[in-house]
Amino acid sequence: MQNMTNDNIMLKMQNIHKSFGSLEVLKGIDLSVAKGDVLAIIGPSGSGKSTMLRCINRLEEIDSGSIEIKGRMLVRETADGEAEYVDEAESRDVLSCTGMVFQQFNLFPHMTVLQNLLEAPVQVKKRSAAEVRPEAEELLRKVGLFDKRDCYPGRLSGGQQQRVAIARALAMNPDIMLFDEPTSALDPELTGEVLKTMRELAAEHMTMVVVTHEMAFAREAASHVMFMADGVIVEQGSPGEFFASPKQERTIAFLQNML
Amino acid sequence: MDNLLHTIMLMLEGTQITLEIFCITLVLSLPIGLLAALGRISDVKPLSLLMEFYVWVMRGTPLMLQLLFVYFALPMVGIMLSDLAAALLAFTLNYAAYFAEIFRAGIQSIGRGQYEAAKTLGMTYPQTMRRIIIPQMLRHVLPPISNETINLVKDTSLIYILAMNDLLRVARTIVQREFDMTPFVVAGVFYLIMTFVLTWAFKRLEAHYAKYDQ
């Protein structure tokens, strides 16, 4: 997050506020992510980290603040402090460079693995299935599931489903990948394969924002770590300094609990 | 024996009317029901309220009343329909309302995650409904749709009040003329055969959709 030139900034969030009813879950979040950054966001449940992630691609709408993605405005703050979103078509266009992986995978159960990957490139980008198919198969090889291409998701293990979900997001050639607790719904023995896929993605310099409880992933694969609690960013830094010498009391207590 | 054969031939003609009403009503009311369901869950408030009202009226009054209304009241305002068209109009409007409620429940049973996944892949709302939600919903609603469809076979007998010679009315005419109950038994068997075929067809459909569900 240091030395960022403007064209290097993939994501910029300023002064984000968000409430659900009377409960304020985000209390002024500022965040910048540069190209190739792997930002791991950690924190106790209810800290607002998933909500923050979901605000990036408009699964949740913010109350005030501004969000820019690759230099394009998604939502700006008006003079009286209200959030003002761009129109639906522009929003879709701005967000077309983002991909998301969910805790519950959310694969399309009525389509085979390969059809899951083809769906968006064919329907959204209007490309021909014949043209997309080799790319999709290559992605499936990459996540090690080429031989499962004709299976329905219901036949796969959770870890396999999540790797398909990653491949499905990648099939749209995103520049930023958002991960919402991608291993939290998995049996412990299945988290490894998903984390391995994510590590490989990080090694290819994909820009990633990852909400996670996996401290090992944050420590080893992330370029930046951010600790959130009660809707604010408590502390952030490189994984080295963050884990070796956390400064805030809340961070220290949290890390002690996790290890 | 000859007599029985003659009876069966007459009743087959009645069955034709029954099947005609059944098939056309089904083909029309399923898509209309789906559109009504989409209208009902739409964000456009007037449309949603209108569909709610439509469903309320059609489910809240007897089908018999609706048939009589279409048959006797519409001509008074200058709309002339043939017996068959009047029957089809009433049946279609009525069944579309029931199907709309089934489809609506089916759509609402699909989790938020499917919409979110589609959205993050850049799909529009119509694309999401057409490609992701409706195909999954159809699988969920097969059992209640099957139920309603079997009801429709039996409800077609209500058209006897419009003096149309459907299966049941033919049977009754013969019974009254010859004081022989056999036609009622034959009619029962005919209805059972029709509902058996339907039950079998829906089982096949369910098996087809179950392939991605294990």
Tab-separated table of C-alpha atoms in Angstrom:
chain	number	residue	atom	x	y	z
A	1	MET	CA	0.000	0.000	0.000
A	2	GLN	CA	3.051	2.205	0.015
A	3	ASN	CA	4.353	4.192	-2.985
A	4	MET	CA	1.208	3.946	-4.974
A	5	THR	CA	1.001	5.810	-8.203
A	6	ASN	CA	-2.512	6.513	-9.368
A	7	ASP	CA	-2.694	4.077	-12.237
A	8	ASN	CA	-1.530	1.362	-9.923
A	9	ILE	CA	-4.510	1.686	-7.627
A	10	MET	CA	-7.035	-1.062	-8.165
A	11	LEU	CA	-9.399	-0.221	-5.354
A	12	LYS	CA	-9.889	2.867	-3.296
A	13	MET	CA	-12.486	3.185	-0.554
A	14	GLN	CA	-12.886	6.378	1.426
A	15	ASN	CA	-14.779	7.087	4.594
A	16	ILE	CA	-17.187	4.157	4.192
A	17	HIS	CA	-20.150	4.138	6.541
A	18	LYS	CA	-22.786	1.451	6.553
A	19	SER	CA	-25.617	0.629	8.936
A	20	PHE	CA	-28.150	-2.165	9.090
A	21	GLY	CA	-31.066	-0.437	10.739
A	22	SER	CA	-29.746	1.158	13.895
A	23	LEU	CA	-26.624	-1.011	13.941
A	24	GLU	CA	-23.621	0.740	12.459
A	25	VAL	CA	-21.356	-1.969	11.026
A	26	LEU	CA	-18.821	0.154	9.149
A	27	LYS	CA	-17.681	3.324	10.878
A	28	GLY	CA	-15.489	5.165	8.421
A	29	ILE	CA	-13.317	2.706	6.545
A	30	ASP	CA	-10.455	3.942	4.333
A	31	LEU	CA	-8.713	1.446	2.159
A	32	SER	CA	-6.444	1.312	-0.871
A	33	VAL	CA	-5.340	-1.745	-2.757
A	34	ALA	CA	-2.632	-1.585	-5.427
A	35	LYS	CA	-2.145	-3.891	-8.367
A	36	GLY	CA	-0.767	-7.237	-7.240
A	37	ASP	CA	-1.551	-6.660	-3.571
A	38	VAL	CA	-2.895	-9.558	-1.568
A	39	LEU	CA	-4.785	-8.004	1.306
A	40	ALA	CA	-5.865	-10.320	4.101
A	41	ILE	CA	-8.595	-8.933	6.334
A	42	ILE	CA	-8.926	-10.610	9.713
A	43	GLY	CA	-10.981	-9.910	12.778
A	44	PRO	CA	-13.605	-11.353	15.106
A	45	SER	CA	-17.038	-12.206	13.718
A	46	GLY	CA	-19.304	-9.196	13.651
A	47	SER	CA	-16.364	-6.884	13.037
A	48	GLY	CA	-17.790	-5.819	9.659
A	49	LYS	CA	-15.105	-7.397	7.509
A	50	SER	CA	-17.456	-9.408	5.303
A	51	THR	CA	-19.805	-6.446	4.973
A	52	MET	CA	-16.894	-4.299	3.885
A	53	LEU	CA	-15.920	-6.842	1.249
A	54	ARG	CA	-19.505	-7.047	-0.004
A	55	CYS	CA	-19.648	-3.268	-0.306
A	56	ILE	CA	-16.784	-3.368	-2.810
A	57	ASN	CA	-18.914	-5.092	-5.455
A	58	ARG	CA	-22.226	-3.602	-4.392
A	59	LEU	CA	-23.741	-6.711	-2.839
A	60	GLU	CA	-24.317	-4.233	-0.034
A	61	GLU	CA	-24.775	-0.520	-0.608
A	62	ILE	CA	-22.965	1.969	1.565
A	63	ASP	CA	-24.675	4.912	3.303
A	64	SER	CA	-21.848	7.372	2.791
A	65	GLY	CA	-18.346	7.454	1.415
A	66	SER	CA	-16.852	6.737	-1.994
A	67	ILE	CA	-15.525	3.707	-3.851
A	68	GLU	CA	-13.328	3.741	-6.940
A	69	ILE	CA	-12.324	0.633	-8.841
A	70	LYS	CA	-9.447	0.861	-11.314
A	71	GLY	CA	-9.853	4.606	-11.356
A	72	ARG	CA	-13.559	4.499	-12.125
A	73	MET	CA	-16.170	5.770	-9.721
A	74	LEU	CA	-18.685	3.256	-8.405
A	75	VAL	CA	-20.153	5.470	-5.721
A	76	ARG	CA	-19.319	9.008	-4.737
A	77	GLU	CA	-20.108	11.139	-1.747
A	78	THR	CA	-22.400	14.076	-2.376
A	79	ALA	CA	-21.957	17.471	-0.701
A	80	ASP	CA	-24.398	16.520	2.059
A	81	GLY	CA	-22.540	13.300	2.791
A	82	GLU	CA	-24.861	10.844	1.057
A	83	ALA	CA	-23.578	7.983	-1.062
A	84	GLU	CA	-24.553	8.345	-4.722
A	85	TYR	CA	-24.130	5.309	-6.965
A	86	VAL	CA	-23.572	5.415	-10.703
A	87	ASP	CA	-26.415	3.939	-12.770
A	88	GLU	CA	-26.996	0.217	-13.112
A	89	ALA	CA	-25.258	-0.258	-16.473
A	90	GLU	CA	-22.204	1.779	-15.487
A	91	SER	CA	-22.039	-0.057	-12.176
A	92	ARG	CA	-22.034	-3.416	-13.950
A	93	ASP	CA	-19.278	-2.166	-16.238
A	94	VAL	CA	-17.114	-0.828	-13.402
A	95	LEU	CA	-17.535	-4.086	-11.482
A	96	SER	CA	-16.788	-6.284	-14.505
A	97	CYS	CA	-13.131	-6.363	-13.450
A	98	THR	CA	-14.011	-7.930	-10.086
A	99	GLY	CA	-14.655	-11.564	-9.275
A	100	MET	CA	-15.924	-13.050	-6.040
A	101	VAL	CA	-15.636	-16.314	-4.165
A	102	PHE	CA	-18.206	-17.010	-1.456
A	103	GLN	CA	-18.114	-18.914	1.792
A	104	GLN	CA	-20.943	-21.178	0.553
A	105	PHE	CA	-19.457	-21.596	-2.975
A	106	ASN	CA	-22.782	-20.752	-4.649
A	107	LEU	CA	-22.148	-22.865	-7.705
A	108	PHE	CA	-25.111	-23.286	-10.054
A	109	PRO	CA	-26.363	-26.760	-9.070
A	110	HIS	CA	-28.282	-27.385	-12.296
A	111	MET	CA	-25.195	-26.996	-14.458
A	112	THR	CA	-22.135	-29.176	-14.802
A	113	VAL	CA	-18.766	-27.893	-13.645
A	114	LEU	CA	-17.824	-26.863	-17.178
A	115	GLN	CA	-21.205	-25.202	-17.763
A	116	ASN	CA	-20.689	-23.222	-14.556
A	117	LEU	CA	-17.489	-21.804	-16.048
A	118	LEU	CA	-18.984	-21.125	-19.492
A	119	GLU	CA	-22.163	-19.458	-18.243
A	120	ALA	CA	-20.970	-15.902	-17.621
A	121	PRO	CA	-18.503	-15.550	-20.526
A	122	VAL	CA	-21.199	-16.791	-22.903
A	123	GLN	CA	-24.213	-14.970	-21.420
A	124	VAL	CA	-22.560	-11.769	-20.260
A	125	LYS	CA	-19.680	-11.286	-22.668
A	126	LYS	CA	-21.617	-12.881	-25.541
A	127	ARG	CA	-18.671	-15.038	-26.520
A	128	SER	CA	-19.249	-18.367	-28.229
A	129	ALA	CA	-19.083	-21.486	-26.073
A	130	ALA	CA	-16.621	-23.035	-28.532
A	131	GLU	CA	-14.277	-20.108	-28.030
A	132	VAL	CA	-14.500	-20.078	-24.226
A	133	ARG	CA	-14.327	-23.830	-23.724
A	134	PRO	CA	-10.514	-24.239	-24.119
A	135	GLU	CA	-9.937	-21.394	-21.627
A	136	ALA	CA	-12.414	-22.902	-19.191
A	137	GLU	CA	-10.787	-26.315	-19.497
A	138	GLU	CA	-7.389	-24.743	-18.908
A	139	LEU	CA	-8.702	-23.106	-15.728
A	140	LEU	CA	-10.096	-26.433	-14.562
A	141	ARG	CA	-6.707	-28.048	-15.149
A	142	LYS	CA	-5.153	-25.265	-13.129
A	143	VAL	CA	-7.375	-25.955	-10.121
A	144	GLY	CA	-6.912	-29.697	-10.673
A	145	LEU	CA	-10.497	-30.541	-11.590
A	146	PHE	CA	-10.397	-31.105	-15.326
A	147	ASP	CA	-11.584	-34.684	-14.894
A	148	LYS	CA	-14.653	-33.425	-13.003
A	149	ARG	CA	-15.770	-31.091	-15.793
A	150	ASP	CA	-18.933	-33.053	-16.572
A	151	CYS	CA	-19.981	-33.609	-12.959
A	152	TYR	CA	-22.749	-31.689	-11.261
A	153	PRO	CA	-21.581	-29.664	-8.241
A	154	GLY	CA	-23.627	-31.839	-5.886
A	155	ARG	CA	-21.240	-34.698	-6.630
A	156	LEU	CA	-18.145	-32.759	-5.501
A	157	SER	CA	-16.620	-32.275	-2.073
A	158	GLY	CA	-16.707	-28.810	-0.532
A	159	GLY	CA	-13.067	-28.221	-1.361
A	160	GLN	CA	-13.603	-29.224	-4.967
A	161	GLN	CA	-16.686	-27.019	-5.206
A	162	GLN	CA	-14.758	-24.055	-3.909
A	163	ARG	CA	-11.963	-24.599	-6.429
A	164	VAL	CA	-14.590	-24.713	-9.186
A	165	ALA	CA	-16.021	-21.469	-7.800
A	166	ILE	CA	-12.575	-19.879	-8.021
A	167	ALA	CA	-12.181	-21.114	-11.606
A	168	ARG	CA	-15.660	-19.813	-12.451
A	169	ALA	CA	-14.751	-16.342	-11.206
A	170	LEU	CA	-11.443	-16.453	-13.086
A	171	ALA	CA	-13.231	-17.381	-16.321
A	172	MET	CA	-14.380	-13.744	-16.527
A	173	ASN	CA	-10.733	-12.570	-16.437
A	174	PRO	CA	-11.092	-10.320	-13.409
A	175	ASP	CA	-8.348	-7.973	-12.254
A	176	ILE	CA	-9.412	-8.114	-8.612
A	177	MET	CA	-10.558	-11.219	-6.794
A	178	LEU	CA	-12.631	-10.920	-3.624
A	179	PHE	CA	-12.747	-13.871	-1.233
A	180	ASP	CA	-15.381	-13.966	1.508
A	181	GLU	CA	-14.166	-16.504	4.068
A	182	PRO	CA	-13.506	-19.056	1.322
A	183	THR	CA	-12.522	-21.882	3.669
A	184	SER	CA	-14.909	-21.301	6.584
A	185	ALA	CA	-17.543	-23.762	5.345
A	186	LEU	CA	-15.003	-26.520	4.713
A	187	ASP	CA	-13.918	-29.468	6.801
A	188	PRO	CA	-10.421	-28.794	8.133
A	189	GLU	CA	-8.837	-31.422	5.886
A	190	LEU	CA	-10.274	-29.712	2.808
A	191	THR	CA	-9.067	-26.171	3.467
A	192	GLY	CA	-5.546	-26.993	2.279
A	193	GLU	CA	-6.466	-27.584	-1.358
A	194	VAL	CA	-8.387	-24.308	-1.553
A	195	LEU	CA	-5.618	-22.336	0.140
A	196	LYS	CA	-3.109	-23.882	-2.247
A	197	THR	CA	-5.137	-22.652	-5.222
A	198	MET	CA	-5.308	-19.189	-3.654
A	199	ARG	CA	-1.561	-19.174	-3.003
A	200	GLU	CA	-0.918	-20.019	-6.639
A	201	LEU	CA	-3.169	-17.171	-7.662
A	202	ALA	CA	-1.282	-14.806	-5.370
A	203	ALA	CA	2.019	-15.990	-6.830
A	204	GLU	CA	0.721	-14.945	-10.263
A	205	HIS	CA	0.244	-11.421	-8.861
A	206	MET	CA	-3.519	-11.454	-8.945
A	207	THR	CA	-4.869	-8.575	-6.874
A	208	MET	CA	-6.774	-10.185	-4.041
A	209	VAL	CA	-8.834	-9.058	-1.065
A	210	VAL	CA	-9.359	-11.989	1.266
A	211	VAL	CA	-11.533	-12.048	4.368
A	212	THR	CA	-10.231	-15.034	6.277
A	213	HIS	CA	-9.703	-16.814	9.559
A	214	GLU	CA	-6.656	-18.625	8.183
A	215	MET	CA	-3.745	-16.968	9.967
A	216	ALA	CA	-1.237	-19.135	8.104
A	217	PHE	CA	-2.542	-17.860	4.787
A	218	ALA	CA	-2.461	-14.248	5.989
A	219	ARG	CA	1.070	-14.674	7.275
A	220	GLU	CA	2.540	-16.484	4.290
A	221	ALA	CA	0.578	-15.492	1.195
A	222	ALA	CA	-0.652	-11.971	1.936
A	223	SER	CA	1.290	-8.831	1.133
A	224	HIS	CA	-0.751	-6.832	3.653
A	225	VAL	CA	-2.758	-7.728	6.703
A	226	MET	CA	-5.575	-5.670	8.131
A	227	PHE	CA	-7.280	-6.231	11.469
A	228	MET	CA	-10.861	-5.019	11.847
A	229	ALA	CA	-13.004	-4.839	14.951
A	230	ASP	CA	-16.334	-3.114	15.611
A	231	GLY	CA	-16.505	-1.584	12.159
A	232	VAL	CA	-13.131	0.125	12.167
A	233	ILE	CA	-9.659	-0.784	10.975
A	234	VAL	CA	-7.687	-1.277	14.151
A	235	GLU	CA	-4.297	-2.043	12.721
A	236	GLN	CA	-2.627	-2.906	9.434
A	237	GLY	CA	0.777	-3.641	8.030
A	238	SER	CA	2.969	-6.149	6.282
A	239	PRO	CA	2.457	-9.692	7.576
A	240	GLY	CA	5.969	-9.700	9.035
A	241	GLU	CA	5.538	-6.746	11.341
A	242	PHE	CA	1.825	-7.340	11.926
A	243	PHE	CA	2.269	-10.831	13.324
A	244	ALA	CA	5.687	-10.274	14.949
A	245	SER	CA	4.919	-7.052	16.745
A	246	PRO	CA	1.258	-6.068	16.804
A	247	LYS	CA	0.831	-2.698	18.488
A	248	GLN	CA	-2.819	-2.359	19.437
A	249	GLU	CA	-4.119	-4.143	22.484
A	250	ARG	CA	-7.151	-5.537	20.611
A	251	THR	CA	-4.907	-6.983	17.913
A	252	ILE	CA	-2.692	-8.638	20.476
A	253	ALA	CA	-5.672	-10.152	22.286
A	254	PHE	CA	-7.179	-11.392	19.015
A	255	LEU	CA	-3.955	-12.962	17.813
A	256	GLN	CA	-3.406	-14.661	21.151
A	257	ASN	CA	-6.849	-16.206	20.858
A	258	MET	CA	-6.270	-17.423	17.331
A	259	LEU	CA	-2.894	-19.077	17.909
B	1	MET	CA	-71.617	-56.393	-25.392
B	2	ASP	CA	-72.394	-54.308	-28.441
B	3	ASN	CA	-74.109	-51.929	-26.148
B	4	LEU	CA	-71.030	-51.544	-23.962
B	5	LEU	CA	-68.857	-50.946	-27.011
B	6	HIS	CA	-71.265	-48.278	-28.193
B	7	THR	CA	-71.188	-46.664	-24.767
B	8	ILE	CA	-67.397	-46.631	-24.772
B	9	MET	CA	-67.280	-45.072	-28.234
B	10	LEU	CA	-69.627	-42.289	-27.122
B	11	MET	CA	-67.519	-41.699	-24.037
B	12	LEU	CA	-64.316	-41.575	-26.032
B	13	GLU	CA	-65.831	-38.650	-27.902
B	14	GLY	CA	-66.529	-37.012	-24.563
B	15	THR	CA	-62.958	-37.720	-23.502
B	16	GLN	CA	-61.777	-35.809	-26.532
B	17	ILE	CA	-63.483	-32.647	-25.272
B	18	THR	CA	-62.062	-33.267	-21.795
B	19	LEU	CA	-58.537	-33.687	-23.158
B	20	GLU	CA	-58.871	-30.656	-25.386
B	21	ILE	CA	-59.818	-28.422	-22.464
B	22	PHE	CA	-57.109	-29.998	-20.333
B	23	CYS	CA	-54.241	-29.640	-22.830
B	24	ILE	CA	-55.010	-26.126	-24.008
B	25	THR	CA	-55.565	-24.888	-20.445
B	26	LEU	CA	-52.270	-26.396	-19.328
B	27	VAL	CA	-50.259	-25.010	-22.246
B	28	LEU	CA	-51.677	-21.518	-21.705
B	29	SER	CA	-51.821	-21.329	-17.935
B	30	LEU	CA	-48.260	-22.468	-17.179
B	31	PRO	CA	-46.505	-19.605	-19.011
B	32	ILE	CA	-49.138	-17.094	-17.887
B	33	GLY	CA	-48.700	-18.317	-14.321
B	34	LEU	CA	-44.933	-17.858	-14.596
B	35	LEU	CA	-45.346	-14.311	-15.899
B	36	ALA	CA	-47.834	-13.555	-13.127
B	37	ALA	CA	-45.360	-14.907	-10.543
B	38	LEU	CA	-42.579	-12.712	-11.944
B	39	GLY	CA	-44.958	-9.752	-11.831
B	40	ARG	CA	-45.903	-10.557	-8.275
B	41	ILE	CA	-42.273	-10.553	-7.057
B	42	SER	CA	-41.294	-7.562	-9.177
B	43	ASP	CA	-40.191	-4.279	-7.609
B	44	VAL	CA	-42.783	-2.434	-9.681
B	45	LYS	CA	-45.360	-1.949	-6.957
B	46	PRO	CA	-48.509	-1.457	-9.099
B	47	LEU	CA	-47.721	-4.590	-11.096
B	48	SER	CA	-47.058	-6.588	-7.976
B	49	LEU	CA	-50.301	-5.403	-6.352
B	50	LEU	CA	-52.287	-6.095	-9.503
B	51	MET	CA	-50.991	-9.669	-9.601
B	52	GLU	CA	-51.746	-10.133	-5.928
B	53	PHE	CA	-55.305	-8.942	-6.568
B	54	TYR	CA	-55.675	-11.258	-9.568
B	55	VAL	CA	-54.518	-14.282	-7.582
B	56	TRP	CA	-56.768	-13.341	-4.677
B	57	VAL	CA	-59.870	-13.109	-6.881
B	58	MET	CA	-59.178	-16.296	-8.827
B	59	ARG	CA	-58.385	-18.365	-5.752
B	60	GLY	CA	-61.034	-16.748	-3.616
B	61	THR	CA	-64.067	-17.560	-5.804
B	62	PRO	CA	-65.341	-20.924	-7.034
B	63	LEU	CA	-64.185	-22.048	-10.444
B	64	MET	CA	-67.826	-22.812	-11.178
B	65	LEU	CA	-68.735	-19.171	-10.577
B	66	GLN	CA	-65.915	-18.042	-12.838
B	67	LEU	CA	-67.143	-20.335	-15.598
B	68	LEU	CA	-70.700	-19.026	-15.294
B	69	PHE	CA	-69.472	-15.452	-15.189
B	70	VAL	CA	-67.440	-15.788	-18.372
B	71	TYR	CA	-70.264	-17.677	-20.080
B	72	PHE	CA	-73.196	-15.477	-19.128
B	73	ALA	CA	-71.803	-12.094	-18.130
B	74	LEU	CA	-69.330	-11.406	-20.910
B	75	PRO	CA	-71.972	-11.588	-23.686
B	76	MET	CA	-73.908	-8.864	-21.817
B	77	VAL	CA	-71.039	-6.478	-22.375
B	78	GLY	CA	-70.799	-7.522	-26.015
B	79	ILE	CA	-68.037	-10.101	-25.762
B	80	MET	CA	-69.221	-13.182	-27.594
B	81	LEU	CA	-67.251	-16.339	-27.050
B	82	SER	CA	-67.900	-19.858	-28.222
B	83	ASP	CA	-68.633	-22.408	-25.502
B	84	LEU	CA	-65.145	-23.802	-25.826
B	85	ALA	CA	-63.445	-20.400	-25.754
B	86	ALA	CA	-65.449	-19.361	-22.688
B	87	ALA	CA	-64.491	-22.538	-20.876
B	88	LEU	CA	-60.831	-22.151	-21.844
B	89	LEU	CA	-60.740	-18.526	-20.717
B	90	ALA	CA	-62.136	-19.352	-17.285
B	91	PHE	CA	-59.957	-22.426	-16.784
B	92	THR	CA	-56.791	-20.683	-17.944
B	93	LEU	CA	-57.281	-17.622	-15.749
B	94	ASN	CA	-58.071	-19.821	-12.764
B	95	TYR	CA	-55.214	-22.275	-13.160
B	96	ALA	CA	-52.684	-19.571	-14.049
B	97	ALA	CA	-53.416	-18.010	-10.649
B	98	TYR	CA	-52.701	-21.263	-8.824
B	99	PHE	CA	-49.586	-21.887	-10.895
B	100	ALA	CA	-48.453	-18.312	-10.195
B	101	GLU	CA	-48.527	-18.988	-6.463
B	102	ILE	CA	-46.602	-22.235	-6.888
B	103	PHE	CA	-43.979	-20.560	-9.086
B	104	ARG	CA	-43.665	-17.636	-6.692
B	105	ALA	CA	-43.037	-19.959	-3.748
B	106	GLY	CA	-40.544	-21.908	-5.886
B	107	ILE	CA	-38.634	-18.789	-6.893
B	108	GLN	CA	-38.512	-17.596	-3.304
B	109	SER	CA	-37.117	-20.935	-2.162
B	110	ILE	CA	-33.915	-20.344	-4.149
B	111	GLY	CA	-31.254	-18.947	-1.854
B	112	ARG	CA	-29.819	-15.446	-2.028
B	113	GLY	CA	-26.403	-16.920	-2.814
B	114	GLN	CA	-27.489	-17.872	-6.338
B	115	TYR	CA	-28.516	-14.293	-7.103
B	116	GLU	CA	-25.293	-12.977	-5.604
B	117	ALA	CA	-23.126	-15.398	-7.575
B	118	ALA	CA	-24.906	-14.411	-10.800
B	119	LYS	CA	-24.579	-10.737	-9.962
B	120	THR	CA	-20.859	-10.928	-9.253
B	121	LEU	CA	-20.437	-12.656	-12.627
B	122	GLY	CA	-22.045	-9.645	-14.283
B	123	MET	CA	-25.406	-11.198	-15.092
B	124	THR	CA	-28.447	-8.935	-15.324
B	125	TYR	CA	-31.685	-9.661	-13.462
B	126	PRO	CA	-33.453	-11.105	-16.531
B	127	GLN	CA	-30.425	-13.284	-17.300
B	128	THR	CA	-30.297	-14.437	-13.693
B	129	MET	CA	-33.982	-15.374	-13.667
B	130	ARG	CA	-33.913	-17.097	-17.048
B	131	ARG	CA	-30.647	-18.985	-16.714
B	132	ILE	CA	-30.180	-19.543	-12.976
B	133	ILE	CA	-33.342	-19.154	-10.909
B	134	ILE	CA	-36.214	-20.426	-13.077
B	135	PRO	CA	-34.502	-23.696	-14.154
B	136	GLN	CA	-33.824	-24.539	-10.505
B	137	MET	CA	-37.289	-23.432	-9.437
B	138	LEU	CA	-38.969	-25.711	-11.998
B	139	ARG	CA	-37.356	-28.707	-10.383
B	140	HIS	CA	-38.571	-27.699	-6.927
B	141	VAL	CA	-42.168	-27.085	-7.999
B	142	LEU	CA	-42.740	-30.295	-9.943
B	143	PRO	CA	-44.667	-32.051	-7.141
B	144	PRO	CA	-47.183	-29.220	-6.545
B	145	ILE	CA	-47.510	-28.609	-10.302
B	146	SER	CA	-48.203	-32.309	-10.725
B	147	ASN	CA	-50.921	-32.022	-8.079
B	148	GLU	CA	-52.630	-29.091	-9.758
B	149	THR	CA	-52.396	-30.755	-13.148
B	150	ILE	CA	-54.201	-33.828	-11.869
B	151	ASN	CA	-56.828	-31.542	-10.327
B	152	LEU	CA	-57.279	-29.939	-13.716
B	153	VAL	CA	-58.142	-33.276	-15.333
B	154	LYS	CA	-60.958	-33.671	-12.835
B	155	ASP	CA	-62.026	-30.017	-12.853
B	156	THR	CA	-62.692	-30.195	-16.579
B	157	SER	CA	-65.909	-32.022	-15.631
B	158	LEU	CA	-67.295	-28.678	-14.447
B	159	ILE	CA	-67.928	-27.661	-18.050
B	160	TYR	CA	-71.069	-29.760	-18.016
B	161	ILE	CA	-72.855	-26.610	-16.831
B	162	LEU	CA	-71.942	-24.968	-20.129
B	163	ALA	CA	-73.738	-27.848	-21.859
B	164	MET	CA	-70.551	-29.175	-23.381
B	165	ASN	CA	-70.404	-32.913	-23.917
B	166	ASP	CA	-67.317	-33.832	-21.948
B	167	LEU	CA	-66.626	-37.282	-20.576
B	168	LEU	CA	-68.715	-36.960	-17.425
B	169	ARG	CA	-71.695	-35.350	-19.121
B	170	VAL	CA	-71.804	-38.071	-21.787
B	171	ALA	CA	-71.728	-40.686	-19.042
B	172	ARG	CA	-74.525	-39.024	-17.147
B	173	THR	CA	-76.684	-38.716	-20.255
B	174	ILE	CA	-76.391	-42.434	-20.931
B	175	VAL	CA	-77.058	-43.333	-17.306
B	176	GLN	CA	-80.203	-41.221	-17.231
B	177	ARG	CA	-81.417	-42.660	-20.508
B	178	GLU	CA	-80.791	-46.331	-19.829
B	179	PHE	CA	-80.826	-46.653	-16.033
B	180	ASP	CA	-77.477	-48.446	-16.193
B	181	MET	CA	-74.625	-47.422	-13.944
B	182	THR	CA	-71.887	-48.894	-16.158
B	183	PRO	CA	-71.051	-45.558	-17.851
B	184	PHE	CA	-70.104	-44.069	-14.473
B	185	VAL	CA	-67.681	-46.919	-13.885
B	186	VAL	CA	-66.275	-46.500	-17.380
B	187	ALA	CA	-65.891	-42.738	-16.798
B	188	GLY	CA	-64.058	-43.434	-13.539
B	189	VAL	CA	-61.682	-45.765	-15.353
B	190	PHE	CA	-61.076	-43.164	-18.060
B	191	TYR	CA	-60.209	-40.499	-15.484
B	192	LEU	CA	-57.925	-42.942	-13.701
B	193	ILE	CA	-56.106	-43.737	-16.942
B	194	MET	CA	-55.572	-40.035	-17.662
B	195	THR	CA	-54.273	-39.280	-14.189
B	196	PHE	CA	-52.102	-42.384	-14.280
B	197	VAL	CA	-50.405	-41.186	-17.457
B	198	LEU	CA	-49.844	-37.777	-15.870
B	199	THR	CA	-48.455	-39.245	-12.671
B	200	TRP	CA	-46.067	-41.368	-14.711
B	201	ALA	CA	-44.964	-38.392	-16.837
B	202	PHE	CA	-44.266	-36.260	-13.759
B	203	LYS	CA	-42.296	-39.079	-12.159
B	204	ARG	CA	-40.127	-39.219	-15.269
B	205	LEU	CA	-39.632	-35.455	-15.144
B	206	GLU	CA	-38.664	-35.577	-11.482
B	207	ALA	CA	-36.172	-38.341	-12.169
B	208	HIS	CA	-34.730	-36.288	-15.019
B	209	TYR	CA	-34.224	-33.251	-12.793
B	210	ALA	CA	-32.910	-35.318	-9.890
B	211	LYS	CA	-29.695	-36.052	-11.751
B	212	TYR	CA	-27.941	-32.935	-10.483
B	213	ASP	CA	-29.385	-33.243	-7.055
B	214	GLN	CA	-27.398	-36.025	-5.478
